[in-house]
Coordinates of C-alpha atoms in Angstrom, one line a residue:
Chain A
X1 CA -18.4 -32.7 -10.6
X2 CA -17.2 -36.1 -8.9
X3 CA -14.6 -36.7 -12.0
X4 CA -11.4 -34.8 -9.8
X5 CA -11.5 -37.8 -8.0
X6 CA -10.2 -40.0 -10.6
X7 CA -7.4 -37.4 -11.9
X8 CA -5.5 -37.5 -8.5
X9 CA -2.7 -39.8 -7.9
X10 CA -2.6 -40.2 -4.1
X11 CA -5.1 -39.4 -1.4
X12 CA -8.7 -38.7 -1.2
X13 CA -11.0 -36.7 -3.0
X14 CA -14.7 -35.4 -1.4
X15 CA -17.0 -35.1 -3.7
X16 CA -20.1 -32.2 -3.6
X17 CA -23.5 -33.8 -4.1
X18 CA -26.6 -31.4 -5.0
X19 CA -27.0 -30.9 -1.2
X20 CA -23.6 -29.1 -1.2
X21 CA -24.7 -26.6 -3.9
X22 CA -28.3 -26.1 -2.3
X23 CA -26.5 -25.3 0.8
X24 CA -24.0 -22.8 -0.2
X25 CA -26.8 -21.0 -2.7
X26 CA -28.5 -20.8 1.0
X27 CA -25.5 -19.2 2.1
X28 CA -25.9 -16.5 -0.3
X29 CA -29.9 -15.9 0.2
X30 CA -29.2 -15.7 4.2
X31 CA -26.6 -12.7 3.1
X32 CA -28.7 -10.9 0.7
X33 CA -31.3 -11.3 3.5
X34 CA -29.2 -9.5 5.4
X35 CA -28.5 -7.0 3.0
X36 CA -32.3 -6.7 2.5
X37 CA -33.2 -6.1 6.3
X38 CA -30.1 -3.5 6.3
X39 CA -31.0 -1.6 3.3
X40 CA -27.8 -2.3 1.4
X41 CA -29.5 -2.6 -1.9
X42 CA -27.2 -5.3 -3.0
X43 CA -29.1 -8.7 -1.8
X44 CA -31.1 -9.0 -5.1
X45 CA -27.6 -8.7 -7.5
X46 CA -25.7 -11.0 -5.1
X47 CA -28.3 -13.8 -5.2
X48 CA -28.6 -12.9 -9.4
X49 CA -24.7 -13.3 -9.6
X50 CA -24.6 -16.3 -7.5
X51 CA -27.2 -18.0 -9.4
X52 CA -25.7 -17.0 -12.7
X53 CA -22.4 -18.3 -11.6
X54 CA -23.8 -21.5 -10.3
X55 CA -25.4 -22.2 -13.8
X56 CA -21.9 -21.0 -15.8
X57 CA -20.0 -22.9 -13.6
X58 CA -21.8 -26.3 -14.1
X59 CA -21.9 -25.5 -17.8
X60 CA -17.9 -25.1 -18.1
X61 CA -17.2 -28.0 -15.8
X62 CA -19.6 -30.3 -18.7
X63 CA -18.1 -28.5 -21.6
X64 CA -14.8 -29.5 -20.1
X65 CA -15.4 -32.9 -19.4
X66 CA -16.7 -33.1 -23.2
X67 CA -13.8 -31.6 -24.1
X68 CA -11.1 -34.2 -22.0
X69 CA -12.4 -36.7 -22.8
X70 CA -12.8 -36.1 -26.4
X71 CA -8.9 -35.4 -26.6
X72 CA -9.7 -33.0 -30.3
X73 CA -7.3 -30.1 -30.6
X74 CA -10.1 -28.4 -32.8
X75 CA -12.3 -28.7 -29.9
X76 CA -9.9 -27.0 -27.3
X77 CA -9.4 -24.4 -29.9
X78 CA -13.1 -23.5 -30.2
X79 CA -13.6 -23.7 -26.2
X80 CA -10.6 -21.2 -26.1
X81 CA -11.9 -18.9 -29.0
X82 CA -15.3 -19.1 -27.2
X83 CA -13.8 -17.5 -24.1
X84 CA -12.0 -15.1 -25.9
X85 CA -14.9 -13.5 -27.1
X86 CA -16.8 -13.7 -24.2
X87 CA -13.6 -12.2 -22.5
X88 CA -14.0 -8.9 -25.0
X89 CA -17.1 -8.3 -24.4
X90 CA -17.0 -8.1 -20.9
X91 CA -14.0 -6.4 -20.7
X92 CA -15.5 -3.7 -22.8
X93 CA -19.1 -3.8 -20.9
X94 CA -17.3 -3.3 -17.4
X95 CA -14.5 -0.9 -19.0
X96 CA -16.7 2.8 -17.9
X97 CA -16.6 6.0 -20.5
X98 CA -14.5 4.0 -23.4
X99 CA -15.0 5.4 -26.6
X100 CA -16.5 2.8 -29.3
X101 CA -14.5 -0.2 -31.2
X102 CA -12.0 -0.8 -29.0
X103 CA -13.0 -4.6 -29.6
X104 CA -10.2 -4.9 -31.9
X105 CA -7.1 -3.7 -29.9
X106 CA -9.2 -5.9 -26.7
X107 CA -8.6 -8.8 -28.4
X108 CA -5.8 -8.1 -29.7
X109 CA -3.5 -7.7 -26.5
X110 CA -5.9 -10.6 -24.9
X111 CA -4.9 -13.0 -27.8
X112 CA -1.6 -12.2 -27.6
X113 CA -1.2 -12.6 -24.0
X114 CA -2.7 -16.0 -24.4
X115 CA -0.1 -17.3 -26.8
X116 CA 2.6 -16.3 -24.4
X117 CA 1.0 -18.2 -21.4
X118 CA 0.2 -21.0 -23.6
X119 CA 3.7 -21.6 -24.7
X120 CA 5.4 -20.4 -22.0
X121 CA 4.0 -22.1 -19.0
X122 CA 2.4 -25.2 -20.9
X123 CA 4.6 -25.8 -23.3
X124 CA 8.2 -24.6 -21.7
X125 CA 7.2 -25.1 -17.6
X126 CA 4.8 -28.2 -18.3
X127 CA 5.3 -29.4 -21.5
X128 CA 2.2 -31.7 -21.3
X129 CA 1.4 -34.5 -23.4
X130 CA -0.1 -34.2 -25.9
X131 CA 1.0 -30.5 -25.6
X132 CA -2.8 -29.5 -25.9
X133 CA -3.5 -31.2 -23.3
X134 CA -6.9 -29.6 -22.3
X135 CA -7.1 -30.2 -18.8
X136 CA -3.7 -27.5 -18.8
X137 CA -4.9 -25.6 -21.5
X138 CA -8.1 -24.9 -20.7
X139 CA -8.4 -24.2 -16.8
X140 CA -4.3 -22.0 -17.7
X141 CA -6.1 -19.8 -20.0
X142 CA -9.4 -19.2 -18.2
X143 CA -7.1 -18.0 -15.0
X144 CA -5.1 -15.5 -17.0
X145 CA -8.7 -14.2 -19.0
X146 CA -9.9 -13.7 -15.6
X147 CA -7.2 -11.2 -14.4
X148 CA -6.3 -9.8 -17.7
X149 CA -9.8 -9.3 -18.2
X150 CA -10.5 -6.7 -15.1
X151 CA -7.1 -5.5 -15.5
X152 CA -8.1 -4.3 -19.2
X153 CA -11.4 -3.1 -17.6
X154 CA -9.7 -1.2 -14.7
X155 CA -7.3 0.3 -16.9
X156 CA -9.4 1.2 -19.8
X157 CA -11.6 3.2 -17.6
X158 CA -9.1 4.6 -15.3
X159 CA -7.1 5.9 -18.8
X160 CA -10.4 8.0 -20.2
X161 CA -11.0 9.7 -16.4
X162 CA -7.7 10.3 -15.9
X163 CA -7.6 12.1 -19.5
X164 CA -10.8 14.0 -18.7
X165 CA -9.5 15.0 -15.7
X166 CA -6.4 16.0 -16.7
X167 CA -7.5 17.9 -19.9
X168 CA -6.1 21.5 -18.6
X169 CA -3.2 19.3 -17.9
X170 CA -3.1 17.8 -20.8
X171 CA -3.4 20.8 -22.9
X172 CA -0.5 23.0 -21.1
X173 CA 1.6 19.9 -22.0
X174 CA 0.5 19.9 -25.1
X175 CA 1.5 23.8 -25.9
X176 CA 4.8 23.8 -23.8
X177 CA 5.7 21.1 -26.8
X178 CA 4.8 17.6 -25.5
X179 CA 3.8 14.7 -27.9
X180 CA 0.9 13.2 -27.7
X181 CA 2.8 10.0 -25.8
X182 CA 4.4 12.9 -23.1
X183 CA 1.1 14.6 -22.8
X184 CA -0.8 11.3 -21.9
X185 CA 2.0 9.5 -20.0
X186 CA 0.9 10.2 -16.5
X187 CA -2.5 8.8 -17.2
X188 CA -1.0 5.7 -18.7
X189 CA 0.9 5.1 -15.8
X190 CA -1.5 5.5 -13.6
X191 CA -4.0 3.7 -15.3
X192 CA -1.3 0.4 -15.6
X193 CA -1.1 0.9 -11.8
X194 CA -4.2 0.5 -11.2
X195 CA -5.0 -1.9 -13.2
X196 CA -2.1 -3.9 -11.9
X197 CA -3.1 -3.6 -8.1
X198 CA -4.7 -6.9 -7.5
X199 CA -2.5 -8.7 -8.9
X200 CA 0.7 -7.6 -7.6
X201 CA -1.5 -7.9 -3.9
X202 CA -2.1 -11.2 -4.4
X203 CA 1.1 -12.1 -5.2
X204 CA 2.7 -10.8 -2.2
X205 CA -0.2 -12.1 0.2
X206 CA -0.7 -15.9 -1.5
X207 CA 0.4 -18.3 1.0
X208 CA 0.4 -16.0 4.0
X209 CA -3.3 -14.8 4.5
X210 CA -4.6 -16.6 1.1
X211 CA -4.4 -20.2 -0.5
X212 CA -4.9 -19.2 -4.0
X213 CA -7.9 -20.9 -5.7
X214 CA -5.9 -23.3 -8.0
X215 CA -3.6 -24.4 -4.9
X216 CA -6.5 -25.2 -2.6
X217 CA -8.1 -26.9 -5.7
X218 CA -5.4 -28.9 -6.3
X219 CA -5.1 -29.9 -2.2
X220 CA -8.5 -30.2 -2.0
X221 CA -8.8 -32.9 -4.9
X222 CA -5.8 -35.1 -2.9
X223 CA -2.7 -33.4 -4.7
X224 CA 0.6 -33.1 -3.1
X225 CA 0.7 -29.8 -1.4
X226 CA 4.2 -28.4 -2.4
X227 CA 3.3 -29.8 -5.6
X228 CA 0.3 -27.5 -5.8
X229 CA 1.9 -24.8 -4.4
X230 CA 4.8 -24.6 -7.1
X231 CA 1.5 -24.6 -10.4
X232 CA 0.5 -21.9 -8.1
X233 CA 3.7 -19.9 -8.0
X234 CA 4.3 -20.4 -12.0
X235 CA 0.6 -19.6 -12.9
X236 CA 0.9 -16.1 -10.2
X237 CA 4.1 -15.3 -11.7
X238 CA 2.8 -15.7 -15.4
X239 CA -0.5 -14.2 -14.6
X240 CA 1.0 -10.8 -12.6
X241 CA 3.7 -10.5 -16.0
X242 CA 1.5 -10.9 -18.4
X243 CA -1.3 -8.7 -17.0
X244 CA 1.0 -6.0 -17.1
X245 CA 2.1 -6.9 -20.6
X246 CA -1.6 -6.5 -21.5
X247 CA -2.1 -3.7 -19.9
X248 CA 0.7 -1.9 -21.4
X249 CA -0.2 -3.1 -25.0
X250 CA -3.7 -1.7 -24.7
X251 CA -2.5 1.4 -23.7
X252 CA 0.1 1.7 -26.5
X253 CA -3.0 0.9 -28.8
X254 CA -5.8 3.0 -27.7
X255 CA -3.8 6.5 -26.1
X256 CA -3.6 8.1 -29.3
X257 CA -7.8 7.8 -29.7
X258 CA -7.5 10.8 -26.9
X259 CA -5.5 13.1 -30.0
X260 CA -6.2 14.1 -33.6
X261 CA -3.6 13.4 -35.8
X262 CA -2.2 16.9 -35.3
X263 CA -1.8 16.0 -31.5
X264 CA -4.7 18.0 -30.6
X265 CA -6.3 17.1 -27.3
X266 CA -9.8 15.6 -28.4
X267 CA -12.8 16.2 -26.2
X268 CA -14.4 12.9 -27.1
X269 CA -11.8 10.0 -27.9
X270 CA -12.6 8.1 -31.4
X271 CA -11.2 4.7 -32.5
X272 CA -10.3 5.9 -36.2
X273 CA -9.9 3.2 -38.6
X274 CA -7.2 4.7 -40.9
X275 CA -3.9 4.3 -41.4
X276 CA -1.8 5.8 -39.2
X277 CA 0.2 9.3 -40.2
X278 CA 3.0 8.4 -38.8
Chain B
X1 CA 5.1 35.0 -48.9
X2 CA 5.5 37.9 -46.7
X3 CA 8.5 39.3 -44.5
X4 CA 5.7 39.2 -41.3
X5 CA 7.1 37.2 -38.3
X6 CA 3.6 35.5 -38.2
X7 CA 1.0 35.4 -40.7
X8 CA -2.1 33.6 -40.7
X9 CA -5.3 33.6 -43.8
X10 CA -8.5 32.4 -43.9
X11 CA -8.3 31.2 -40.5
X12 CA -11.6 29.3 -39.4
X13 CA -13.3 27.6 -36.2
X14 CA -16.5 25.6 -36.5
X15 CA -17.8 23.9 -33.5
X16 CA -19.8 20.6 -33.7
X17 CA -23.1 21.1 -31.7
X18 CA -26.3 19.2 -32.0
X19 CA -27.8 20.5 -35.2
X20 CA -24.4 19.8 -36.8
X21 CA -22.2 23.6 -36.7
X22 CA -22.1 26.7 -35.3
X23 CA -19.3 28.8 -37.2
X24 CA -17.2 30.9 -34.7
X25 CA -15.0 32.6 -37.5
X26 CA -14.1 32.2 -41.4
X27 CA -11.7 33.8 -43.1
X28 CA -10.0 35.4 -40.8
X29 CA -6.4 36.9 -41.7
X30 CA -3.8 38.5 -39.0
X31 CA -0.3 39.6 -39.2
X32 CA 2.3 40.3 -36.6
X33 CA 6.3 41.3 -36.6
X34 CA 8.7 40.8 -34.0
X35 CA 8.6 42.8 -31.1
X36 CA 4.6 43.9 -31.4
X37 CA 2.2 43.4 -28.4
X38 CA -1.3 43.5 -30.1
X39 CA -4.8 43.6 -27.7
X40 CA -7.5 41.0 -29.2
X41 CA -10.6 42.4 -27.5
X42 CA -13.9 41.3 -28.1
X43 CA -17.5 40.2 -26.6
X44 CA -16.9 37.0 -24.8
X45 CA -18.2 33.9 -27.1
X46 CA -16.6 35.6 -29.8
X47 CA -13.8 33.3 -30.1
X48 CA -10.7 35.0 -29.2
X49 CA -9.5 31.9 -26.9
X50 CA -9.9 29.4 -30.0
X51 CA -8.7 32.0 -32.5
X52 CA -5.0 31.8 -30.6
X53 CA -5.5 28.0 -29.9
X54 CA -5.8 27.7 -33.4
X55 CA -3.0 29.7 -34.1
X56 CA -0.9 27.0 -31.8
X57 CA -2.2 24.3 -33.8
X58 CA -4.1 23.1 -30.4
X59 CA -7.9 23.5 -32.0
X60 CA -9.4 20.3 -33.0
X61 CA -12.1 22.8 -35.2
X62 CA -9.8 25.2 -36.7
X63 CA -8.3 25.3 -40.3
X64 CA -6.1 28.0 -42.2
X65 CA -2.6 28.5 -43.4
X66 CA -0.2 30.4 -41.0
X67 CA 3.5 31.4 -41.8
X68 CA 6.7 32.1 -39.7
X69 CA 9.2 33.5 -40.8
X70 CA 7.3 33.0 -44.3
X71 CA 7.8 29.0 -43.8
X72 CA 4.3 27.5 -43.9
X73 CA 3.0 25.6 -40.9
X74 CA 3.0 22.2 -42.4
X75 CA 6.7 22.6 -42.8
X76 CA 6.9 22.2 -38.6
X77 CA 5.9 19.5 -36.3
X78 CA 3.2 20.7 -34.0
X79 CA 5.8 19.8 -31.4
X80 CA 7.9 22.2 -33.2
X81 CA 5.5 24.7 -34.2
X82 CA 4.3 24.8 -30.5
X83 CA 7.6 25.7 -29.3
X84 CA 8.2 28.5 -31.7
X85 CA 4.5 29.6 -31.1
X86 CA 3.5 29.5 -27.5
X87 CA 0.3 29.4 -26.4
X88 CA -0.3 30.7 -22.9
X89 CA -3.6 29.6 -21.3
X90 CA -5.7 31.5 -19.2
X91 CA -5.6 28.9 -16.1
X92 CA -2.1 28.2 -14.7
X93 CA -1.4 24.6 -14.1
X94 CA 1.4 24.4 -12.6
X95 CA 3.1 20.2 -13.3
X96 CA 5.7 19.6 -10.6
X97 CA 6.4 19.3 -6.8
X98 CA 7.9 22.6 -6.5
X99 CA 8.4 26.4 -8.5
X100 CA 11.9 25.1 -9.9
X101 CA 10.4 22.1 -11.3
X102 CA 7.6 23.6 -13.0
X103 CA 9.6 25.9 -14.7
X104 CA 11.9 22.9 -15.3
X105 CA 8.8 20.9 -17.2
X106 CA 9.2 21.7 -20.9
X107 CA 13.1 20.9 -20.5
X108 CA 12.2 17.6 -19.9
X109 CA 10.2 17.4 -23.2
X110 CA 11.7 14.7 -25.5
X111 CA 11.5 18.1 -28.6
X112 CA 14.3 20.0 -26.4
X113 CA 16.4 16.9 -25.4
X114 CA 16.2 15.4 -29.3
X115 CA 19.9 17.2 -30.7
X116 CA 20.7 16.4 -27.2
X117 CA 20.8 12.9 -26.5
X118 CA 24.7 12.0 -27.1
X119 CA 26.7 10.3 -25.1
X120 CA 28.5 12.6 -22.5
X121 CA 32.3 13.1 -23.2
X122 CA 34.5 10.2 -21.7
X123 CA 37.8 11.6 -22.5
X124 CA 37.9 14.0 -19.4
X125 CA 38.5 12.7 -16.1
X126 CA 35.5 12.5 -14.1
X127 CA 35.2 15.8 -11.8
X128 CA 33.5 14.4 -8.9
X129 CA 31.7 18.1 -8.2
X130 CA 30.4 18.2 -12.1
X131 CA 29.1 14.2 -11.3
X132 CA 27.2 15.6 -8.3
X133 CA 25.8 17.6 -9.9
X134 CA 24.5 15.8 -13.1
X135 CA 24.1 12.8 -11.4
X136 CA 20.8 11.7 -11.8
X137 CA 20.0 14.3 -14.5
X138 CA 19.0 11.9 -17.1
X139 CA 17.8 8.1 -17.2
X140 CA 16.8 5.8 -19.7
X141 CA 13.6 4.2 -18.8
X142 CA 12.8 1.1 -21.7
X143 CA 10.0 2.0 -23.7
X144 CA 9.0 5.1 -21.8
X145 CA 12.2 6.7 -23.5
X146 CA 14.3 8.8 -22.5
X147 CA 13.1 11.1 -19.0
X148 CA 14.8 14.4 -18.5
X149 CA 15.2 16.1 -15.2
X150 CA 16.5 19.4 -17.3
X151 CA 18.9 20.5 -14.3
X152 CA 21.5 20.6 -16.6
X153 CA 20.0 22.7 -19.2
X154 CA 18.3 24.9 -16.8
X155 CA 19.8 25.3 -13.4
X156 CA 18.6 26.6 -10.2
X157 CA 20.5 29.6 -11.0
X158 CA 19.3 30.4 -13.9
X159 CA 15.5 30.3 -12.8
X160 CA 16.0 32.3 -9.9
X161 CA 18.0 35.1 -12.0
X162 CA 15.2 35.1 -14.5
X163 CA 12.3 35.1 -11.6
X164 CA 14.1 38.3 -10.3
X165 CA 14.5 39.7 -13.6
X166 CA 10.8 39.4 -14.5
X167 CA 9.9 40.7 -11.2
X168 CA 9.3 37.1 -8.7
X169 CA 11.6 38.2 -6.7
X170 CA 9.1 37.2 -3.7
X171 CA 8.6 33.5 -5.3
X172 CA 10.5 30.7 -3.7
X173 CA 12.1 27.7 -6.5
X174 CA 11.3 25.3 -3.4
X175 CA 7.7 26.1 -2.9
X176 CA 4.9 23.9 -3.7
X177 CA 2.7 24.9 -7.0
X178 CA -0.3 24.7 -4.5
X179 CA 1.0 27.2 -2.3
X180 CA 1.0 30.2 -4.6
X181 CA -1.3 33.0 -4.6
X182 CA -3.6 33.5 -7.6
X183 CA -0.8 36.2 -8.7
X184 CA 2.3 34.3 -8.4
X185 CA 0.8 31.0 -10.1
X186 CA 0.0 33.3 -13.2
X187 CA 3.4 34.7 -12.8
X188 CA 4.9 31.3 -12.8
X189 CA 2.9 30.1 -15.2
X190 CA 4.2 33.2 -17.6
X191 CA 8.4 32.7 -16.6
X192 CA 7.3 29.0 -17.7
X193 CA 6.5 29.8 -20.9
X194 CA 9.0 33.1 -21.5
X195 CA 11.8 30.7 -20.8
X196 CA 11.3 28.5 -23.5
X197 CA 11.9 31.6 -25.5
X198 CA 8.9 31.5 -28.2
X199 CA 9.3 33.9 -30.8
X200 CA 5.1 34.7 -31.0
X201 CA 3.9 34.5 -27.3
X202 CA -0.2 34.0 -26.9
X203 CA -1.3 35.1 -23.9
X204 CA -4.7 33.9 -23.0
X205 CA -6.2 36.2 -20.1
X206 CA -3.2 35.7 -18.2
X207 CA -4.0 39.1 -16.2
X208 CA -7.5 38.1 -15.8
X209 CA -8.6 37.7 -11.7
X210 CA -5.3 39.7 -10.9
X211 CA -5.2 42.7 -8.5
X212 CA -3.9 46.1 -10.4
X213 CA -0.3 45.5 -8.8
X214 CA 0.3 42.1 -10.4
X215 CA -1.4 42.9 -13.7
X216 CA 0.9 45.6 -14.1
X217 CA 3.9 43.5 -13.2
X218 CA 2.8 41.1 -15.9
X219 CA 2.1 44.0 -18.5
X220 CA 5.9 45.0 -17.5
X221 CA 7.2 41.2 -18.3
X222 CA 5.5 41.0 -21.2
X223 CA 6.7 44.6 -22.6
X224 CA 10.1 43.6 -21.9
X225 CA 10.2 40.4 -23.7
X226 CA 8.8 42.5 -26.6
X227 CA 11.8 45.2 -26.6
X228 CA 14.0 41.9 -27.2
X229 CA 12.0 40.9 -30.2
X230 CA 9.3 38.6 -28.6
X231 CA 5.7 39.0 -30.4
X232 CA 3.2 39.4 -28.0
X233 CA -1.0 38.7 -28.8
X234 CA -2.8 39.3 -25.3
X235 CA -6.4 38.3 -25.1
X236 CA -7.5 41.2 -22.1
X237 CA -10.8 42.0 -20.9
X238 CA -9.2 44.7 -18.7
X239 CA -8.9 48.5 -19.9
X240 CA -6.1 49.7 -22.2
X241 CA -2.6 50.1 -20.2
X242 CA -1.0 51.5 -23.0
X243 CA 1.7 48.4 -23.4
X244 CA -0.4 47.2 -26.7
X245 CA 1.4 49.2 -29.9
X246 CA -2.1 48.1 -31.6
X247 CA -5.7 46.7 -30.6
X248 CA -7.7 44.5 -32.9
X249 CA -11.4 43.7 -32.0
X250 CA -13.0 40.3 -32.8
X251 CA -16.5 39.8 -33.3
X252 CA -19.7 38.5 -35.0
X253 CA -16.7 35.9 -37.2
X254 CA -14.5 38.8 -37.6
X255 CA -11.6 40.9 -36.8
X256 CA -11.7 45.1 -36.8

């Protein structure tokens, strides 16, 4: 994990040896010790998480190194496909109460969120060279996945409670005339809202109370500091946009699962795989 | 097909359950003309409540042909449909942060704003009283369409002379929905619906957890909006009060 130090134009980088990773996993089994003698019941997922992160972690950062070196377009393209899927499925494990195959639209309004950062920020804000440039391409797309990602989740699951609690709602709605877009607006918005809420927070506390990860990275590896803090501004920006945009286009995909095709409210959403009526 | 206001044949509801499903009714057939208030009585679990959701096309389980005016349901929208044939539900929920607004809520539904959405006339001089008071009655919001207020098709005025007509006199247009008594929601709930002027109105239990005094009131709205040419089906688990010009009983699939 020493190979930042050789990226950096001016200043010093500090490497983390095996000592630094033994010492911050300790960190975590002193908590979950904690946890353990206060009956919190969350010790043994913390220290599983932790673990599991440790080992993902180290497996990206030698994939990634494979892949910079290598310089292969085909290969970024894989890496990225790769994360994509992974990115479905755990938007669609940690999405609560979603009816099934919603994969489809998932990856849909991930993908296309992804081509918009890509040539947006790389290739219009960056405009790397070669303009794959994986060490861009790669870390970009894994930051917007991570928000888009629990935004999906969060909004996914806040749309089907909201429609199950709103069902007398929805149905007086529904008689007084609504379509099936009026009757299921007010969980829509909501559901964006929420979905949006940690986003929009970090945007308005990043460089008051928080150095955002990718800024401290960048600091922390010997990177000019305003430098940093203008990647961070353009990936927050991009990020806290295009979440929305993926939240929105999920919604516009997957509200109409709550109706029948007569807009009739429907106890139990399905993902139909016809044509639409109209 | 026939000169009936409504007409509905071989109307039937099958629910999904575990050992695939339980028929509710099947071939059922009902006629009403303008002006009728008819009684659907029946054991409860004999379908009455998805009998008159399926008449408003609102029942996921339900199939049939239905008529009005002899035009066949397919010819309508359900948005359209809905309008003309009302369904009432049992539970009021009142949408909106006070009376006027709830009443206000199906003005504000894209189907009565679609003839309505031309640009407003810019050969008069503005009159600064007629832009206070249609300012802020409509705004364009992107992709969420067009959102309605509906002050200007149904002003405070208007509500508060119908809420008196139908007997509200005691109901506040600034109150909060929340604040009602079990009485005056259903009320609400009913001027809601009897605004929108259906022409077949189905009232779902709407007297039901009433004292006498506000169940009569509602059986006195209703007969009026009968005498001008309203059709009235009341689902009532109360005895007869002699509004109803006939009384048709549901039960084991079928009407009597």
């Amino acid at each position: 994990m020493a190979q930042t130090a050789t990226q950096t134009t001016s200043g010093t980088s500090y490497p983390i040896d095996i000592w630094g990773l033994l010492i911050a996993l300790a960190m975590v089994m002193v908590a979950s010790g904690l946890s353990w003698l206060m009956h919190l019941g969350i010790g043994k997922t913390l220290l599983w998480s932790a673990c599991r992160a440790l080992v993902q972690l180290c497996a990206m950062g030698f994939i990634m190194g494979y892949v910079i070196k290598s310089g292969n377009p085909w290969l970024v393209l894989i890496l990225i496909t790769g994360m994509l899927v992974a990115a479905v499925q755990i938007t669609l494990s940690r999405a609560k109460g979603v009816p099934k195959g919603l994969a489809g639209p998932v990856l849909l309004s991930l993908v296309i969120t992804m081509l918009l950062m890509i040539s947006m920020v790389t290739e219009l804000v960056i405009r790397p060279h070669p303009w794959y440039a994986p060490q861009l391409v790669v870390p970009l797309t894994g930051m917007l996945l991570g928000n888009t990602v629990s935004a999906l989740a969060v909004g996914l699951s806040r749309f089907y409670e909201s429609m199950k609690e709103r069902r007398n709602e929805v149905d007086t709605l529904l008689a007084l005339g609504a379509t099936r877009w009026e009757a299921a607006r007010p969980s829509i918005i909501s559901s964006i809202r929420l979905g949006l809420l940690p986003t929009t927070a970090s945007l308005a506390s990043s460089g008051i109370v928080t150095i955002p990860g990718m800024m401290a990275g960048q600091v922390i590896a010997g990177g000019d500091p305003l430098n940093a803090a203008k990647y961070q501004f353009v990936i927050l920006a991009s990020i806290a946009a295009l979440t929305l945009l993926a939240d929105t286009l999920i919604m516009v995909m997957v509200y109409r699962t709550c109706f029948t095709a007569d807009d009739q409210y429907r106890d139990k959403p399905v993902v139909e795989h016809r044509k639409r009526n109209r | 097909m026939s000169t009936h206001l409504f007409s509905a044949r071989d109307m039937t509801c099958a629910l999904p359950t575990q050992e695939g499903e339980k028929t509710i009714f099947r071939g059922l057939s009902f006629d009403i003309d303008a002006g009728e208030i008819v009684d659907l009585v029946g054991p409860s679990g004999s379908g009455k409540s998805s009998l008159l959701t399926a008449f408003a096309r609102l029942n996921p389980h339900a199939g049939g042909t239905m008529f009005l005016d002899g035009r066949p349901s397919t010819e309508f929208t359900p948005q359209q449909w809905r309008c003309s044939v009302a369904y009432l539900p049992q539970k009021p929920v009142l949408i909106g942060d006070n009376v006027a607004e709830v009443i206000r809520l199906p003005w504000t539904l894209a189907i009565r704003n679609e003839q309505d959405d031309i640009s407003p006339d810019t050969n008069h001089p503005v009159d600064p009283q007629a832009h206070a008071r249609t300012r802020g009655k409509r705004r364009r919001s992107g992709i969420w369409g067009a959102v309605h207020n509906g002050v200007d098709m149904l002003p405070d005025d208007k509500i508060r002379a119908t809420l008196d007509a139908i007997g509200c006199e005691d109901i506040n247009l600034g109150r909060a929905p929340h604040d009602l008594s079990g009485g005056q929601a259903a009320r609400v709930s009913l001027a809601r619906t009897l605004l929108t002027n259906p022409k077949l109105l189905l009232a779902d239990e709407v007297d039901a957890g009433l004292d006498d005094d506000n169940a009569a009131k509602v059986a006195a709205i209703l007969s009026d909006a009968a005498q001008r040419g309203m059709a009235v089906i009341r689902i009532r688990h109360r005895p007869p009060d002699g509004v109803a010009t006939r009384t048709v009983t549901l039960d084991e699939g079928g009407l009597r």
